[in-house]
CSV table of C-alpha atoms in Angstrom, one decimal:
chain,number,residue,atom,x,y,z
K,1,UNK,CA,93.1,128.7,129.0
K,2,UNK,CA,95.4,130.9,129.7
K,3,UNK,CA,97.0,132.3,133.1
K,4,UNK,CA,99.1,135.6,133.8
K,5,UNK,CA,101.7,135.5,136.1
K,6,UNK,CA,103.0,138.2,138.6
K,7,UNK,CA,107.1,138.7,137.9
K,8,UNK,CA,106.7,141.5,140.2
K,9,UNK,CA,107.4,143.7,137.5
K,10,UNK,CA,106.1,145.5,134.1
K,11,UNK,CA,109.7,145.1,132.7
K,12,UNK,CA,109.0,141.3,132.2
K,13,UNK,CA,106.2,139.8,131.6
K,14,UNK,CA,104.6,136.2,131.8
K,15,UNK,CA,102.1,134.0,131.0
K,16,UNK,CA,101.1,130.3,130.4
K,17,UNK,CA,98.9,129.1,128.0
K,18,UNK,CA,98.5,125.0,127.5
K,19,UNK,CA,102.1,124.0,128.8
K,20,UNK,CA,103.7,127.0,127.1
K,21,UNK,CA,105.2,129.6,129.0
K,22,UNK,CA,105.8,132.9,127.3
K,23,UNK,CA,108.6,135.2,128.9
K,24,UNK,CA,108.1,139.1,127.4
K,25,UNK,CA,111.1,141.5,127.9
K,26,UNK,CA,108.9,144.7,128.0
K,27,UNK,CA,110.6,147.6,127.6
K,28,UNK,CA,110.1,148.3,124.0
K,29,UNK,CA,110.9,152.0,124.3
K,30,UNK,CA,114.8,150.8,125.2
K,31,UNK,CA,114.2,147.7,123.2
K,32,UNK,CA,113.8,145.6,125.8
K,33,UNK,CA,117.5,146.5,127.3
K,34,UNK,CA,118.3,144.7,130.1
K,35,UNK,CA,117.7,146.7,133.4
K,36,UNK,CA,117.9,146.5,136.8
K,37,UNK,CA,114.4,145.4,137.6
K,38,UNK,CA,114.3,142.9,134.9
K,39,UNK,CA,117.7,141.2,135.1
K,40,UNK,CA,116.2,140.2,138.9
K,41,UNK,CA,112.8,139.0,137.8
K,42,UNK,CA,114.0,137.0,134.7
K,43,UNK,CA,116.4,135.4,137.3
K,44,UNK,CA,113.5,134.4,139.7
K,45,UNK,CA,111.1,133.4,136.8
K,46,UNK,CA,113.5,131.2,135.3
K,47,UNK,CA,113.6,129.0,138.2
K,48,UNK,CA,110.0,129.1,138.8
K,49,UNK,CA,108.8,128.3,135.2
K,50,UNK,CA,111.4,125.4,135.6
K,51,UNK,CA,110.1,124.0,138.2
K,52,UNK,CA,106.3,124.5,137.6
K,53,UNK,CA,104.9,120.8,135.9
K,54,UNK,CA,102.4,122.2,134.2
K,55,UNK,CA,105.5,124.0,131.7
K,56,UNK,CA,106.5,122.2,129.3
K,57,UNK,CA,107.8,124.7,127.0
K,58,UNK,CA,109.4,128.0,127.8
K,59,UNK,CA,108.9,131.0,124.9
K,60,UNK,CA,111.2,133.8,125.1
K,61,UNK,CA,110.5,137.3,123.5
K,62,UNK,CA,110.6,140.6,123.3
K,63,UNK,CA,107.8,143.7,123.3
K,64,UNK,CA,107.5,145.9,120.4
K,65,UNK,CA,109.7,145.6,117.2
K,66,UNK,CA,113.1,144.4,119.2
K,67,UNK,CA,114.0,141.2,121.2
K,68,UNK,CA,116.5,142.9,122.9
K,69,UNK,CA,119.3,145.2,122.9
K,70,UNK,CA,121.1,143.7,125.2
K,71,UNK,CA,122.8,145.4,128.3
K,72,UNK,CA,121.2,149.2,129.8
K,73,UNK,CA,124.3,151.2,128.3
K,74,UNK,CA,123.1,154.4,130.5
K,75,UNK,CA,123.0,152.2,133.6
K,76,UNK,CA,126.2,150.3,132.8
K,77,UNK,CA,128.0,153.5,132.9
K,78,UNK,CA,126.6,154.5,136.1
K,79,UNK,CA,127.2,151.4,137.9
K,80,UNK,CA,130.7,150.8,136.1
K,81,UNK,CA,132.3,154.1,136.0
K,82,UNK,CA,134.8,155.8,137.7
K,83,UNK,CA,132.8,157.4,140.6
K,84,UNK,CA,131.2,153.4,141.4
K,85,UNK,CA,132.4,152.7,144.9
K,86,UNK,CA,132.4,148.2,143.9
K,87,UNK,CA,135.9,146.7,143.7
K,88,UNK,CA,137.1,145.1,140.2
K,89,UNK,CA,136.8,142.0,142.0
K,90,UNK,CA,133.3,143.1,143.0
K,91,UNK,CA,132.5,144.5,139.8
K,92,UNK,CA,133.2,140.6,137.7
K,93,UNK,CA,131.4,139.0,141.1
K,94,UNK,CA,128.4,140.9,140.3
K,95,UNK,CA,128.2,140.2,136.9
K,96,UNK,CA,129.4,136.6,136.7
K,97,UNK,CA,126.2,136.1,138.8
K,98,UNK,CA,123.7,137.8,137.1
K,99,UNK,CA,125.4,135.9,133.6
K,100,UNK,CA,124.8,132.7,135.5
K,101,UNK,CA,121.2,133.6,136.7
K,102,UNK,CA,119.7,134.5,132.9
K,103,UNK,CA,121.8,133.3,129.9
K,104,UNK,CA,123.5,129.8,131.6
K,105,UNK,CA,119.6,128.8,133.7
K,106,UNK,CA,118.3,129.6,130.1
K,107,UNK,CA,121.0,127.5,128.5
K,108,UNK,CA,120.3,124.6,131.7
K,109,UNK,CA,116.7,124.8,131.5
K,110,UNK,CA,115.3,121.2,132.1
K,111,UNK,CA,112.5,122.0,128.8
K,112,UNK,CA,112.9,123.1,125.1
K,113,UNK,CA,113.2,127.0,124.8
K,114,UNK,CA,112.4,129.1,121.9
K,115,UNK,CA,113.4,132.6,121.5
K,116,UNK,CA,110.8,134.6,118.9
K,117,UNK,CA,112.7,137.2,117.9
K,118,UNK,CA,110.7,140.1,115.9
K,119,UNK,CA,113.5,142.2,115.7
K,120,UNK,CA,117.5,142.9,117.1
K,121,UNK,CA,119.1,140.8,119.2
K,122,UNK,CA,122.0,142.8,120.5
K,123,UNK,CA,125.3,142.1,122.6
K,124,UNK,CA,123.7,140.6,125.9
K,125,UNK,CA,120.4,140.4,124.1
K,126,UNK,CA,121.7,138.4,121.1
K,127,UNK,CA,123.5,135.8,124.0
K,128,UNK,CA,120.3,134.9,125.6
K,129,UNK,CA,118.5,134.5,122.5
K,130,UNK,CA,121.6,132.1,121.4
K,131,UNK,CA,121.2,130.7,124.8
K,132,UNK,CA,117.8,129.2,123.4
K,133,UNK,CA,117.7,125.6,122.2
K,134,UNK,CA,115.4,127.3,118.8
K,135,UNK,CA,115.0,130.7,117.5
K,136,UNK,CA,112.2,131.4,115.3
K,137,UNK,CA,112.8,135.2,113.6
K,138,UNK,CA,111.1,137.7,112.3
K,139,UNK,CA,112.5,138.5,108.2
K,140,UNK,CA,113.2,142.0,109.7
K,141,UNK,CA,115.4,140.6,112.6
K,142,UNK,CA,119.1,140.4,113.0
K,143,UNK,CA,121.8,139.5,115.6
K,144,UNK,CA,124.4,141.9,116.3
K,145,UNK,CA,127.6,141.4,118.9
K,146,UNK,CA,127.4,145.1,119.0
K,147,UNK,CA,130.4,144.9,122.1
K,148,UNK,CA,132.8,146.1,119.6
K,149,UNK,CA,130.9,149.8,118.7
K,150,UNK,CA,131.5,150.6,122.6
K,151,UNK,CA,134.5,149.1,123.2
K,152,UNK,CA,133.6,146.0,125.6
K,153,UNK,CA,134.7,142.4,124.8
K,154,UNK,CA,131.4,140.5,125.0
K,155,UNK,CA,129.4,138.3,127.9
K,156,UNK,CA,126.2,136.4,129.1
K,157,UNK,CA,128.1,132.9,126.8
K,158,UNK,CA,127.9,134.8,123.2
K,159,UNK,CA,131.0,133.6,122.4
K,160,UNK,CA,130.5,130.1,123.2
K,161,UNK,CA,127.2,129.9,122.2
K,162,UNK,CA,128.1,131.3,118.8
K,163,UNK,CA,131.3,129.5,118.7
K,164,UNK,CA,129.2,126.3,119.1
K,165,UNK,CA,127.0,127.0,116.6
K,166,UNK,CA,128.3,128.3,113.7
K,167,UNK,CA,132.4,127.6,113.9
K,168,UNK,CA,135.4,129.6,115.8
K,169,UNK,CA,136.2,131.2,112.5
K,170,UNK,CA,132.8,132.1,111.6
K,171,UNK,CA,132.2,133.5,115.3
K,172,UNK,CA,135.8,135.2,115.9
K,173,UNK,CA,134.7,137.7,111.8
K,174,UNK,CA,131.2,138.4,113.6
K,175,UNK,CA,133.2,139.6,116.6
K,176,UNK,CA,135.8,141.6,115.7
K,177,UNK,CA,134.0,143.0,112.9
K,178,UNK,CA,130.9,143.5,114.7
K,179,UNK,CA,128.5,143.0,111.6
K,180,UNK,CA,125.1,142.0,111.5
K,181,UNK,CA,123.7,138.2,110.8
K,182,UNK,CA,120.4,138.8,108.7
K,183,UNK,CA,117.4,136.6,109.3
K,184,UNK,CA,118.7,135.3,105.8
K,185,UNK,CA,121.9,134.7,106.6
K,186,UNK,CA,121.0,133.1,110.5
K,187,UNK,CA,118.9,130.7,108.9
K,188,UNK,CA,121.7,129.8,106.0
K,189,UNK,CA,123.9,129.0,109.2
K,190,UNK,CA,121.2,127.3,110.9
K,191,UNK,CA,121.1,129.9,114.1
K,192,UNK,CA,117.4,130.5,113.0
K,193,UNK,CA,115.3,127.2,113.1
K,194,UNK,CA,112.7,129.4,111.1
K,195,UNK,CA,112.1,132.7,109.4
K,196,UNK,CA,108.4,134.5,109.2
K,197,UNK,CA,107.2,137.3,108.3
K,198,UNK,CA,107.2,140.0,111.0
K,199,UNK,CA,103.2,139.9,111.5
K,200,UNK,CA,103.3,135.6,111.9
K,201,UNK,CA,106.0,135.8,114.3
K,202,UNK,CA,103.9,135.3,117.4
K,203,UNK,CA,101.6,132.8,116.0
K,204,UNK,CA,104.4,131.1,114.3
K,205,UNK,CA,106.5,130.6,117.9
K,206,UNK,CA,103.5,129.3,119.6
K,207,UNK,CA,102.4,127.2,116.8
K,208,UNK,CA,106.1,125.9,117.6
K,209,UNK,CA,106.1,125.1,121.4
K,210,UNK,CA,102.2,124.1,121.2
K,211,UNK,CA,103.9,121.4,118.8
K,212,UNK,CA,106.9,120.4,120.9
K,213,UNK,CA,104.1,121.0,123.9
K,214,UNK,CA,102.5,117.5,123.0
K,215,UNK,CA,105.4,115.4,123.3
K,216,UNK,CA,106.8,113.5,126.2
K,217,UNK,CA,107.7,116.3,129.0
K,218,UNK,CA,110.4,113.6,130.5
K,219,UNK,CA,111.5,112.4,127.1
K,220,UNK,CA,112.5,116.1,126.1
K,221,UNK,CA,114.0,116.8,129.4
K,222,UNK,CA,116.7,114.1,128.9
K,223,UNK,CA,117.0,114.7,125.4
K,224,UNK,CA,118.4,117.9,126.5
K,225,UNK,CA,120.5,117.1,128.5
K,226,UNK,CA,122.0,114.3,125.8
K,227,UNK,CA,122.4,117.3,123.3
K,228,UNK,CA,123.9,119.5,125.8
K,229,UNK,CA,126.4,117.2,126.8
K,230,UNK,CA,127.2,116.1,123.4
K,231,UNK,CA,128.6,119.6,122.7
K,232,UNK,CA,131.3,119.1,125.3
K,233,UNK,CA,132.0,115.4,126.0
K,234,UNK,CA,132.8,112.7,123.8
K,235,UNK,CA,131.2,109.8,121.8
K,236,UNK,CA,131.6,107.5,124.6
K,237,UNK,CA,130.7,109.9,127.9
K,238,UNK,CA,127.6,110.9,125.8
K,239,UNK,CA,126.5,107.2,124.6
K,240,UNK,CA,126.9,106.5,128.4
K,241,UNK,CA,124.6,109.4,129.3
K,242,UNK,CA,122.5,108.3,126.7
K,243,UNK,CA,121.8,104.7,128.0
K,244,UNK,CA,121.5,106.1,131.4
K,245,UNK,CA,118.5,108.1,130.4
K,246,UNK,CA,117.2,105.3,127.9
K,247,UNK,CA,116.2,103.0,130.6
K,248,UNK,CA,115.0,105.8,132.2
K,249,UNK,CA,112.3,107.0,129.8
K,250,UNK,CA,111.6,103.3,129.4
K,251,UNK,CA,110.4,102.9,132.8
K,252,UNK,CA,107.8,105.8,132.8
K,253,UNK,CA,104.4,105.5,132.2
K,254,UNK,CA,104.1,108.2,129.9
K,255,UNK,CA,106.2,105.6,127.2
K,256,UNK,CA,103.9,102.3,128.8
K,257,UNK,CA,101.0,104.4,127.4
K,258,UNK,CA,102.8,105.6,124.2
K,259,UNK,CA,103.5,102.2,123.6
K,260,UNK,CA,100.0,100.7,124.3
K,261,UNK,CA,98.8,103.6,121.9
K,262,UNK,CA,100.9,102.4,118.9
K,263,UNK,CA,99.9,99.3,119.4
K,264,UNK,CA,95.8,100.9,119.0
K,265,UNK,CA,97.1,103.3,116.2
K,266,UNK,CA,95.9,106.1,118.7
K,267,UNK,CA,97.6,109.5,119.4
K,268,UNK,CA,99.5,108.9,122.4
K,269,UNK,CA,98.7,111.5,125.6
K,270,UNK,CA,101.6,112.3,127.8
K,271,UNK,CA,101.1,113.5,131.3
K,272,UNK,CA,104.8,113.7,132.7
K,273,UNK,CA,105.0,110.7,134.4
């Protein structure tokens, strides 16, 4: 069964289908750019999904043939420009929150994230794809920095993100040259988990989180945070985290029931608990 959710708005829409969440940037005629009535709404549904128990996986994509294109170039020069009455100091407040509110809550999210990507990801758009913990791509997709072509220098974590994923050499040539990563060449590095056909995409993503779905909601949610720490701490600091949330998970009855179910040679059920 599924339910729609109100975002308060038809830039971003939402809906929740057996423990999957599905986030839809919707503004296919800009591909999906990042505007002012979105940015707020992906903010507030962010937190919500993460704290609604009956999500267990969150699915980010895009309307139409783009994921997103990353930051409202009309807008920004509006709001940016000479004539805009904000400070500098105001300016990098401003946007060091909304970076914090979309590409870092994605990054934090307390449940495995998948961005299904059936076409660009570009500057901002291609950081909150990378923000993901899986990307799943259409064979016609791509990620782009695109900063370079208009003179910016890059936000929303791209540059960590892609540092961490693929290398500071790799990451610094796709920045300063601003080039294009093929699906091809995203999966060879391992930023795509998978690569479908354009027409499978959708199916292909759900089929993905439906999967990920059935596991243990609690295991998942500390298994993230073990594999988000590991990026920045070391061997020790993570095996600490690690034995923390262990006992944990050991101590829940989704893993008494898992156990009692292997013991049967029954499918275990998990509930969250």
């Amino acid at each position: 069964m599924t339910r729609d959710v109100d975002t308060g708005t038809q830039e971003l829409l939402c809906s929740v289908t057996d423990h999957v969440a599905t986030l839809t940037l919707n503004r296919p005629e800009k591909r999906n750019a990042m505007g002012a009535e979105m940015m707020p709404a992906l903010a507030q549904m962010l937190k919500d999904l993460d704290a609604d128990d009956d999500v267990r996986v969150l699915v980010l994509t895009g309307a139409g043939e783009g994921f997103c294109s990353g930051g409202d170039i009309a807008n920004m020069g509006k709001k940016i420009g000479p004539a805009a009455k904000l400070t500098m100091d105001e300016k990098i407040a401003g946007l060091r929150e909304a970076q914090e509110a979309s590409s870092l809550a994605l990054y934090e999210f307390s449940k495995p994230t998948i961005a299904a990507l059936p076409g660009p990801a570009a500057g901002a758009g291609m950081s909150l794809a990378l923000a993901c913990d899986l990307r799943i791509a259409a064979d016609s997709a791509f990620l782009a920095p695109a900063f370079g072509a208009i003179g910016a220098s890059g936000d929303f974590g791209g540059s960590w993100y892609l540092t961490n994923l693929i290398g500071s050499g790799r990451a610094k040539e796709v920045y300063y040259t601003n080039r294009r990563i093929t699906a091809e060449e995203g999966q060879t590095l391992g930023l795509f988990n998978r690569v479908v056909p354009a027409g499978d995409l959708r199916d292909a993503a759900q089929q993905m989180a439906a999967e990920i779905a059935k596991g243990a909601p609690i295991a998942h949610k500390y298994m993230k945070e073990n594999l988000n720490l590991a990026v920045v701490a070391d061997l020790k600091t993570t095996m600490d985290q690690e034995g923390d949330r262990m006992v944990r998970a050991l101590h829940t009855e989704d893993f008494a029931n898992a156990a009692m179910a292997f013991m049967m040679k029954k499918t275990p059920e998990f509930k969250g608990k």
